[in-house]
Amino acid sequence: MVIQIRFFASLRERLQLSDCSLPFEASMTVEQVWSKVTNNESLPANLLCAVNMEYVSLQQVVKAGDEVAFFPPVTGG
Amino acid sequence: MVIQIRFFASLRERLQLSDCSLPFEASMTVEQVWSKVTNNESLPANLLCAVNMEYVSLQQVVKAGDEVAFFPPVTGG
Amino acid sequence: MKWPFFHPSRGAEMHIEIRSEAFEPYHEVQVYQEKIQATGQYGATAVFVGTMRDFNEGDDVKGMALEHYPGMTENYLKMVCEEASGRWSIIDSLIIHRVGKLWPNDPIVLVAVWSAHRKDAFEVSRYLMEELKSKAPFWKKEFLADGDRWVQHNTPGY
Amino acid sequence: MKWPFFHPSRGAEMHIEIRSEAFEPYHEVQVYQEKIQATGQYGATAVFVGTMRDFNEGDDVKGMALEHYPGMTENYLKMVCEEASGRWSIIDSLIIHRVGKLWPNDPIVLVAVWSAHRKDAFEVSRYLMEELKSKAPFWKKEFLADGDRWVQHNTPGY
């Protein structure tokens, strides 16, 4: 059982990582997912995160099979 | 020396008069123009008036050669 | 009935036109935009189109006659566009308004505003429409099944 | 990349689409409008078009790459349209947004809203644009003469 992680835009370029997966662990928050996958890199200011394509806070707890996404402020339109 | 008078829309239809002229008299207001040209008909509620194609009040004094217009509330767009 | 281009002091272009024939508003916007010199400068375009409905105040409307005060209408709309180009930062604006006989689904009015940023285009398009509806000398007469009636007043838009 | 039509509970239609090729916004509005069933019911259409400028923050911009989060973008825009159709009285709405490489003067986004009365069309078109600019997951990278840069944030529109 894993969780999928995706990075977008400047974050994807800086981390040189578009997507990856982590083994699922119970009670893991989005913030803990960030720390594991970036090797404890500090949280960028204005970091946005989504679980299963909906905005969530960093304290959201993830479930097995979730898709967790990290990205910078949006600039469309 | 005359002044030109114009009526629009429902006012034009009710008075059965689209335009006419009056001999110019000194110190005549727009309200007095209305009274003369309509035979002292009372002022309609919400009557709008313009002199030389600009909105004015009923107390505006007309000059020789002016075009005075009377019309109901506007309903364009 | 064509009205010439105006070049107000603030540098915004504008074009105001009263039409006695049917027009296709999106085609007009596209054609007008192709002539705008400020290519690459406008980031925002706000367009409003007013279309004739087949009902009003609970009644079926079969058609409409739109009367205006030639000369005063154009003067008034020109003044409002110039005022807007002093209060907001806009690049160009276009107003086309129908007169004569109209049928349901016919476009009545087109207002289009080009600006660098969206705030100005949004606010000016709405401002021009509100001024047009509340003060430009146009009058609508509706054709109903049992006769004609003059529309008494426009409803406020805010 | 086509997105199907949604039929939210309030009865308003909507269509949301992410495009990877250039599009002509006024042509899209015209074609979409011809398919609207509610002919004679809409009296107001408010259209907003965002166009790529050739300058930003004082620099010449040669081109742009627009990235998005497929799936989340469409979900988010659908949710915003449904929310708007609950808060305002609208008949139909259309959103088309470009992704991929763009060049100055290319349309980036189109928002069009049809309603019976102008207040709703004006307010919803602006609301959809503000929600789109502040929360829909799109990101712009600008190509400058001396390299590329990610746009850091959008400016507020009110």
Coordinates of C-alpha atoms in Angstrom, one line a residue:
Chain A
M1 CA 0.0 0.0 0.0
V2 CA 1.5 3.3 -1.1
I3 CA 0.6 7.0 -1.5
Q4 CA 1.3 8.9 -4.7
I5 CA 3.1 12.2 -4.5
R6 CA 3.1 14.9 -7.2
F7 CA 5.0 18.2 -7.5
F8 CA 4.1 21.0 -9.9
A9 CA 5.7 24.1 -11.5
S10 CA 8.7 25.7 -9.8
L11 CA 8.6 23.1 -7.0
R12 CA 8.8 20.3 -9.5
E13 CA 11.8 22.0 -11.2
R14 CA 13.6 22.8 -8.0
L15 CA 13.2 19.3 -6.6
Q16 CA 13.8 17.8 -10.0
L17 CA 10.9 15.5 -9.2
S18 CA 7.5 15.3 -10.9
D19 CA 6.0 12.3 -9.0
C20 CA 7.0 9.5 -6.7
S21 CA 5.4 7.2 -4.2
L22 CA 5.9 6.4 -0.5
P23 CA 4.9 3.3 1.5
F24 CA 1.7 4.1 3.5
E25 CA 2.0 4.5 7.2
A26 CA -0.9 5.1 9.6
S27 CA -1.6 8.6 11.0
M28 CA 0.8 10.3 8.6
T29 CA 0.1 14.0 7.9
V30 CA 0.6 15.9 4.6
E31 CA 3.4 17.7 6.4
Q32 CA 5.1 14.4 7.3
V33 CA 4.7 13.3 3.7
W34 CA 6.6 16.4 2.6
S35 CA 9.4 15.8 5.1
K36 CA 9.9 12.2 4.1
V37 CA 9.9 12.8 0.4
T38 CA 12.1 15.9 0.4
N39 CA 14.5 14.5 3.1
N40 CA 13.4 17.0 5.7
E41 CA 13.6 20.1 3.6
S42 CA 12.0 23.0 5.3
L43 CA 8.5 24.0 4.1
P44 CA 8.5 26.7 1.4
A45 CA 6.5 29.8 2.2
N46 CA 3.1 29.8 0.6
L47 CA 3.3 26.0 -0.2
L48 CA -0.1 24.7 -1.3
C49 CA -1.1 21.1 -1.0
A50 CA -4.0 18.9 -2.2
V51 CA -5.1 15.4 -1.4
N52 CA -7.0 13.6 -4.1
M53 CA -7.2 16.9 -6.0
E54 CA -8.8 18.9 -3.2
Y55 CA -7.0 21.6 -1.2
V56 CA -6.1 20.5 2.3
S57 CA -4.0 21.8 5.2
L58 CA -0.6 20.4 6.1
Q59 CA -2.2 18.7 9.1
Q60 CA -4.5 16.6 7.0
V61 CA -4.0 12.8 7.6
V62 CA -3.5 10.7 4.5
K63 CA -5.0 7.4 3.7
A64 CA -3.6 4.5 1.7
G65 CA -3.9 5.1 -2.0
D66 CA -4.2 8.9 -1.6
E67 CA -2.7 11.2 -4.2
V68 CA -0.8 14.1 -2.4
A69 CA 0.2 17.1 -4.4
F70 CA 2.5 20.0 -3.5
F71 CA 2.7 23.2 -5.5
P72 CA 3.5 26.9 -5.4
P73 CA 0.9 29.8 -5.5
V74 CA -1.2 29.5 -8.7
T75 CA -0.8 31.9 -11.5
G76 CA -3.4 31.0 -14.2
G77 CA -5.9 33.2 -16.1
Chain B
M1 CA -36.0 84.0 -33.6
V2 CA -37.5 80.7 -32.5
I3 CA -36.7 77.7 -30.3
Q4 CA -37.2 74.2 -31.5
I5 CA -39.0 71.7 -29.3
R6 CA -38.9 67.9 -29.6
F7 CA -40.8 65.0 -28.0
F8 CA -39.9 61.4 -27.8
A9 CA -41.4 58.0 -27.2
S10 CA -44.6 57.7 -25.2
L11 CA -44.7 61.5 -24.8
R12 CA -44.5 62.0 -28.5
E13 CA -47.3 59.5 -29.0
R14 CA -49.6 60.9 -26.3
L15 CA -49.2 64.5 -27.5
Q16 CA -49.3 63.4 -31.1
L17 CA -46.4 65.8 -31.6
S18 CA -42.9 65.0 -32.6
D19 CA -41.5 68.5 -33.0
C20 CA -42.6 72.1 -33.2
S21 CA -41.2 75.6 -32.7
L22 CA -42.1 78.5 -30.5
P23 CA -41.2 82.2 -30.9
F24 CA -38.3 83.0 -28.6
E25 CA -39.1 85.1 -25.5
A26 CA -36.4 86.4 -23.0
S27 CA -36.1 84.7 -19.6
M28 CA -38.2 81.7 -20.6
T29 CA -37.5 78.5 -18.6
V30 CA -37.8 74.9 -19.9
E31 CA -40.9 74.5 -17.7
Q32 CA -42.5 77.6 -19.3
V33 CA -41.7 76.1 -22.7
W34 CA -43.5 72.9 -21.7
S35 CA -46.6 74.9 -20.5
K36 CA -46.8 77.0 -23.7
V37 CA -46.4 74.1 -26.1
T38 CA -48.8 71.8 -24.3
N39 CA -51.4 74.4 -23.5
N40 CA -50.7 74.3 -19.7
E41 CA -50.8 70.5 -19.4
S42 CA -49.4 69.4 -16.0
L43 CA -45.9 68.1 -15.8
P44 CA -45.6 64.3 -16.1
A45 CA -44.0 62.5 -13.3
N46 CA -40.3 61.7 -14.1
L47 CA -40.3 64.0 -17.1
L48 CA -36.8 64.4 -18.5
C49 CA -35.6 67.4 -20.5
A50 CA -32.6 68.4 -22.5
V51 CA -31.4 71.6 -24.1
N52 CA -29.1 71.3 -27.1
M53 CA -28.8 67.6 -26.3
E54 CA -27.7 67.9 -22.7
Y55 CA -29.8 67.1 -19.7
V56 CA -31.0 70.2 -17.9
S57 CA -33.5 71.0 -15.1
L58 CA -36.9 72.5 -15.7
Q59 CA -35.6 75.8 -14.4
Q60 CA -33.0 76.1 -17.1
V61 CA -33.5 79.4 -19.1
V62 CA -33.5 78.9 -22.9
K63 CA -31.7 81.0 -25.5
A64 CA -32.8 81.9 -29.0
G65 CA -32.1 79.0 -31.4
D66 CA -32.0 76.3 -28.6
E67 CA -33.4 72.8 -29.1
V68 CA -35.5 71.8 -26.2
A69 CA -36.4 68.1 -25.8
F70 CA -38.9 66.4 -23.5
F71 CA -39.0 62.7 -22.9
P72 CA -40.0 59.9 -20.4
P73 CA -37.5 57.8 -18.4
V74 CA -35.0 56.1 -20.8
T75 CA -35.2 52.3 -21.3
G76 CA -32.3 51.4 -23.6
G77 CA -29.7 48.6 -23.4
Chain C
M1 CA -25.6 55.8 -38.9
K2 CA -21.8 55.7 -38.2
W3 CA -20.2 57.7 -35.5
P4 CA -16.5 58.7 -35.9
F5 CA -13.7 57.6 -33.7
F6 CA -13.0 59.8 -30.7
H7 CA -9.5 60.4 -29.3
P8 CA -10.0 61.7 -25.7
S9 CA -7.1 63.3 -23.9
R10 CA -6.1 60.3 -21.8
G11 CA -5.1 58.3 -24.8
A12 CA -7.9 55.7 -24.7
E13 CA -9.5 55.0 -28.0
M14 CA -13.3 54.6 -28.3
H15 CA -15.9 53.9 -30.9
I16 CA -19.6 54.5 -30.5
E17 CA -22.2 53.4 -33.0
I18 CA -26.0 53.3 -33.4
R19 CA -27.1 50.6 -35.8
S20 CA -30.5 50.3 -37.5
E21 CA -29.7 46.8 -38.8
A22 CA -29.1 43.5 -36.9
F23 CA -25.5 42.9 -35.9
E24 CA -23.5 39.9 -34.7
P25 CA -21.7 41.2 -31.5
Y26 CA -18.9 38.6 -31.2
H27 CA -18.0 39.2 -34.9
E28 CA -17.9 42.9 -34.2
V29 CA -15.6 42.5 -31.2
Q30 CA -13.3 40.3 -33.2
V31 CA -13.1 42.6 -36.2
Y32 CA -12.7 45.7 -34.0
Q33 CA -10.0 44.0 -32.0
E34 CA -8.0 43.2 -35.1
K35 CA -7.7 46.9 -35.7
I36 CA -6.5 47.8 -32.2
Q37 CA -2.9 49.1 -32.5
A38 CA -2.0 48.3 -28.9
T39 CA -1.4 44.6 -29.7
G40 CA 0.4 42.9 -26.7
Q41 CA -0.7 45.6 -24.3
Y42 CA -4.1 44.5 -23.4
G43 CA -4.3 41.6 -21.1
A44 CA -8.1 41.9 -20.3
T45 CA -11.2 42.3 -22.4
A46 CA -14.6 42.5 -20.8
V47 CA -17.6 42.2 -23.2
F48 CA -21.3 42.6 -22.4
V49 CA -24.1 41.8 -24.8
G50 CA -27.7 42.6 -24.1
T51 CA -30.1 40.3 -26.0
M52 CA -33.8 40.7 -26.5
R53 CA -35.8 38.2 -24.4
D54 CA -39.2 36.8 -25.4
F55 CA -40.7 37.7 -22.0
N56 CA -40.8 40.7 -19.7
E57 CA -42.8 41.4 -16.6
G58 CA -44.6 38.1 -17.0
D59 CA -45.8 38.6 -20.5
D60 CA -44.7 37.1 -23.8
V61 CA -43.0 39.7 -26.0
K62 CA -43.2 39.2 -29.8
G63 CA -41.0 42.0 -30.8
M64 CA -39.8 45.5 -30.0
A65 CA -39.3 49.0 -31.5
L66 CA -36.3 50.9 -30.2
E67 CA -36.4 54.7 -30.5
H68 CA -33.5 57.1 -29.7
Y69 CA -32.6 60.7 -29.8
P70 CA -30.1 61.0 -32.6
G71 CA -27.2 63.1 -31.7
M72 CA -27.9 63.3 -28.0
T73 CA -27.4 59.5 -27.6
E74 CA -24.0 59.6 -29.2
N75 CA -23.0 62.7 -27.3
Y76 CA -24.0 61.1 -24.0
L77 CA -22.2 57.8 -24.7
K78 CA -19.1 59.7 -25.8
M79 CA -19.1 61.7 -22.6
V80 CA -19.5 58.6 -20.5
C81 CA -16.6 56.8 -22.3
E82 CA -14.4 59.9 -21.8
E83 CA -15.2 60.1 -18.1
A84 CA -14.4 56.4 -17.7
S85 CA -11.1 56.7 -19.5
G86 CA -10.2 59.4 -16.9
R87 CA -11.3 57.3 -13.9
W88 CA -9.9 54.0 -15.0
S89 CA -6.9 52.8 -17.0
I90 CA -8.3 51.5 -20.3
I91 CA -6.9 51.1 -23.8
D92 CA -10.0 51.0 -26.0
S93 CA -13.8 50.6 -25.8
L94 CA -16.5 49.8 -28.2
I95 CA -20.3 50.4 -27.9
I96 CA -22.8 49.4 -30.5
H97 CA -26.6 49.9 -29.9
R98 CA -29.5 48.8 -32.0
V99 CA -32.4 51.0 -32.9
G100 CA -35.5 50.1 -35.0
K101 CA -37.5 46.9 -35.0
L102 CA -36.0 43.9 -33.0
W103 CA -37.2 40.3 -32.5
P104 CA -36.5 37.9 -29.7
N105 CA -32.9 36.8 -29.5
D106 CA -31.7 39.8 -31.4
P107 CA -28.7 41.6 -29.9
I108 CA -29.6 45.0 -28.5
V109 CA -26.4 46.3 -27.2
L110 CA -22.7 45.5 -27.2
V111 CA -20.1 47.0 -24.8
A112 CA -16.5 45.9 -25.0
V113 CA -13.5 47.3 -23.0
W114 CA -9.8 46.5 -23.4
S115 CA -7.3 47.2 -20.6
A116 CA -4.0 46.0 -19.3
H117 CA -5.4 44.5 -16.1
R118 CA -8.8 42.8 -15.5
K119 CA -10.1 45.1 -12.8
D120 CA -10.4 48.1 -15.2
A121 CA -12.1 46.1 -18.0
F122 CA -14.6 44.5 -15.5
E123 CA -15.5 47.8 -13.8
V124 CA -15.7 49.9 -17.0
S125 CA -17.8 47.5 -18.9
R126 CA -20.3 47.5 -16.1
Y127 CA -20.1 51.2 -15.5
L128 CA -20.8 51.9 -19.2
M129 CA -23.8 49.6 -19.2
E130 CA -25.3 51.2 -16.1
E131 CA -24.8 54.7 -17.5
L132 CA -26.3 53.6 -20.8
K133 CA -29.3 52.0 -19.2
S134 CA -30.0 54.8 -16.8
K135 CA -29.3 57.9 -18.9
A136 CA -28.7 57.3 -22.7
P137 CA -31.9 58.5 -24.5
F138 CA -33.3 55.2 -25.9
W139 CA -36.8 54.0 -25.5
K140 CA -38.3 50.5 -25.9
K141 CA -41.8 49.7 -27.1
E142 CA -42.8 46.1 -26.7
F143 CA -45.2 44.2 -29.0
L144 CA -47.4 41.9 -27.0
A145 CA -50.2 39.6 -28.2
D146 CA -52.8 42.1 -27.2
G147 CA -51.1 45.3 -28.3
D148 CA -48.0 47.5 -27.8
R149 CA -46.7 49.0 -24.6
W150 CA -43.8 51.4 -23.8
V151 CA -41.4 50.0 -21.2
Q152 CA -41.8 52.3 -18.2
H153 CA -38.3 52.1 -16.7
N154 CA -35.1 50.0 -16.6
T155 CA -34.3 48.1 -13.4
P156 CA -31.1 49.1 -11.5
G157 CA -28.1 46.8 -12.2
Y158 CA -26.3 47.0 -8.9
Chain D
M1 CA -8.6 17.4 -23.5
K2 CA -12.3 17.8 -23.5
W3 CA -14.4 18.0 -20.3
P4 CA -18.0 16.8 -20.4
F5 CA -21.0 19.0 -19.7
F6 CA -22.2 19.3 -16.1
H7 CA -25.7 19.6 -15.1
P8 CA -25.8 21.0 -11.5
S9 CA -28.9 20.8 -9.5
R10 CA -30.0 24.4 -9.9
G11 CA -30.5 23.9 -13.6
A12 CA -27.7 26.0 -14.9
E13 CA -25.7 24.5 -17.7
M14 CA -21.9 24.8 -17.8
H15 CA -19.0 23.7 -19.9
I16 CA -15.3 23.7 -18.7
E17 CA -12.5 22.9 -21.0
I18 CA -8.7 22.9 -20.9
R19 CA -7.1 23.5 -24.4
S20 CA -3.6 22.7 -25.5
E21 CA -4.1 24.5 -28.8
A22 CA -4.7 28.2 -29.6
F23 CA -8.4 29.2 -29.7
E24 CA -10.5 32.1 -30.9
P25 CA -12.6 33.2 -27.9
Y26 CA -15.3 35.1 -29.7
H27 CA -15.8 32.3 -32.2
E28 CA -16.1 29.9 -29.3
V29 CA -18.7 32.1 -27.5
Q30 CA -20.8 32.4 -30.8
V31 CA -20.7 28.6 -31.5
Y32 CA -21.5 27.7 -27.9
Q33 CA -24.3 30.2 -27.7
E34 CA -25.9 28.7 -30.8
K35 CA -26.3 25.4 -28.9
I36 CA -28.0 27.0 -25.8
Q37 CA -31.5 25.7 -25.6
A38 CA -32.8 28.6 -23.5
T39 CA -33.2 30.9 -26.6
G40 CA -35.2 34.1 -25.7
Q41 CA -34.5 33.6 -22.0
Y42 CA -31.1 35.2 -21.6
G43 CA -31.0 38.9 -21.8
A44 CA -27.4 39.3 -20.6
T45 CA -24.1 37.8 -21.6
A46 CA -20.9 38.8 -19.8
V47 CA -17.7 37.6 -21.5
F48 CA -14.1 38.0 -20.2
V49 CA -11.0 37.2 -22.2
G50 CA -7.5 37.2 -20.8
T51 CA -4.9 37.7 -23.4
M52 CA -1.1 37.3 -23.2
R53 CA 0.7 40.6 -22.9
D54 CA 4.2 41.2 -24.2
F55 CA 5.3 42.8 -21.0
N56 CA 5.1 42.0 -17.2
E57 CA 6.7 43.6 -14.2
G58 CA 8.7 45.9 -16.4
D59 CA 10.2 43.2 -18.7
D60 CA 9.5 42.2 -22.3
V61 CA 8.0 38.8 -22.4
K62 CA 8.7 36.7 -25.5
G63 CA 6.4 33.7 -24.7
M64 CA 5.0 31.6 -22.0
A65 CA 4.5 28.0 -20.9
L66 CA 1.3 27.3 -19.0
E67 CA 1.3 24.2 -16.7
H68 CA -1.8 22.8 -14.9
Y69 CA -2.8 19.9 -12.7
P70 CA -5.0 17.8 -14.9
G71 CA -8.1 16.6 -13.1
M72 CA -7.8 19.0 -10.2
T73 CA -8.2 22.0 -12.4
E74 CA -11.4 20.8 -14.0
N75 CA -12.8 19.7 -10.6
Y76 CA -12.0 23.0 -9.1
L77 CA -13.6 25.0 -11.9
K78 CA -16.6 22.8 -11.9
M79 CA -17.1 23.3 -8.1
V80 CA -16.8 27.1 -8.5
C81 CA -19.4 27.1 -11.4
E82 CA -21.8 25.0 -9.3
E83 CA -21.3 27.3 -6.3
A84 CA -22.0 30.4 -8.5
S85 CA -25.2 28.8 -9.9
G86 CA -26.4 28.4 -6.4
R87 CA -25.6 32.0 -5.3
W88 CA -26.7 33.8 -8.5
S89 CA -29.4 33.2 -11.1
I90 CA -27.6 32.1 -14.3
I91 CA -28.6 30.1 -17.3
D92 CA -25.3 28.9 -18.7
S93 CA -21.5 29.4 -18.4
L94 CA -18.5 28.5 -20.4
I95 CA -14.8 28.4 -19.3
I96 CA -12.0 27.7 -21.7
H97 CA -8.4 27.9 -20.5
R98 CA -5.2 27.4 -22.5
V99 CA -2.2 25.3 -21.4
G100 CA 1.1 24.7 -23.2
K101 CA 3.2 27.3 -25.1
L102 CA 1.7 30.7 -25.7
W103 CA 2.9 33.8 -27.5
P104 CA 2.0 37.4 -27.0
N105 CA -1.6 38.3 -28.0
D106 CA -2.7 34.6 -27.6
P107 CA -5.9 34.2 -25.7
I108 CA -5.2 32.5 -22.3
V109 CA -8.7 32.3 -20.8
L110 CA -12.3 32.8 -21.7
V111 CA -15.2 33.1 -19.3
A112 CA -18.7 33.6 -20.5
V113 CA -21.9 33.7 -18.5
W114 CA -25.5 33.9 -19.7
S115 CA -28.4 35.1 -17.4
A116 CA -31.8 36.7 -17.7
H117 CA -30.6 40.0 -16.1
R118 CA -27.3 41.8 -16.3
K119 CA -26.4 41.9 -12.6
D120 CA -26.0 38.1 -12.5
A121 CA -23.9 37.9 -15.7
F122 CA -21.6 40.7 -14.6
E123 CA -21.1 39.4 -11.1
V124 CA -20.6 35.8 -12.0
S125 CA -18.1 36.4 -14.8
R126 CA -16.0 38.4 -12.4
Y127 CA -16.4 35.9 -9.6
L128 CA -15.4 33.0 -11.8
M129 CA -12.3 34.9 -13.0
E130 CA -11.2 35.8 -9.4
E131 CA -11.7 32.2 -8.2
L132 CA -9.8 30.9 -11.3
K133 CA -6.9 33.3 -10.8
S134 CA -6.6 32.8 -7.1
K135 CA -7.2 29.0 -6.7
A136 CA -7.3 27.0 -10.0
P137 CA -4.0 25.0 -10.3
F138 CA -2.4 26.7 -13.3
W139 CA 1.2 28.1 -13.3
K140 CA 2.9 30.4 -15.8
K141 CA 6.5 30.4 -16.8
E142 CA 7.6 33.4 -18.8
F143 CA 10.3 33.4 -21.5
L144 CA 12.4 36.6 -21.2
A145 CA 15.4 37.7 -23.3
D146 CA 17.8 36.5 -20.6
G147 CA 16.0 33.3 -19.5
D148 CA 12.8 31.9 -18.1
R149 CA 11.1 32.8 -14.8
W150 CA 8.0 31.4 -13.0
V151 CA 5.4 34.0 -12.3
Q152 CA 5.3 34.3 -8.5
H153 CA 1.7 35.2 -7.9
N154 CA -1.4 36.8 -9.5
T155 CA -2.4 40.2 -8.4
P156 CA -5.8 40.6 -6.7
G157 CA -8.6 41.7 -9.1
Y158 CA -10.8 43.7 -6.7

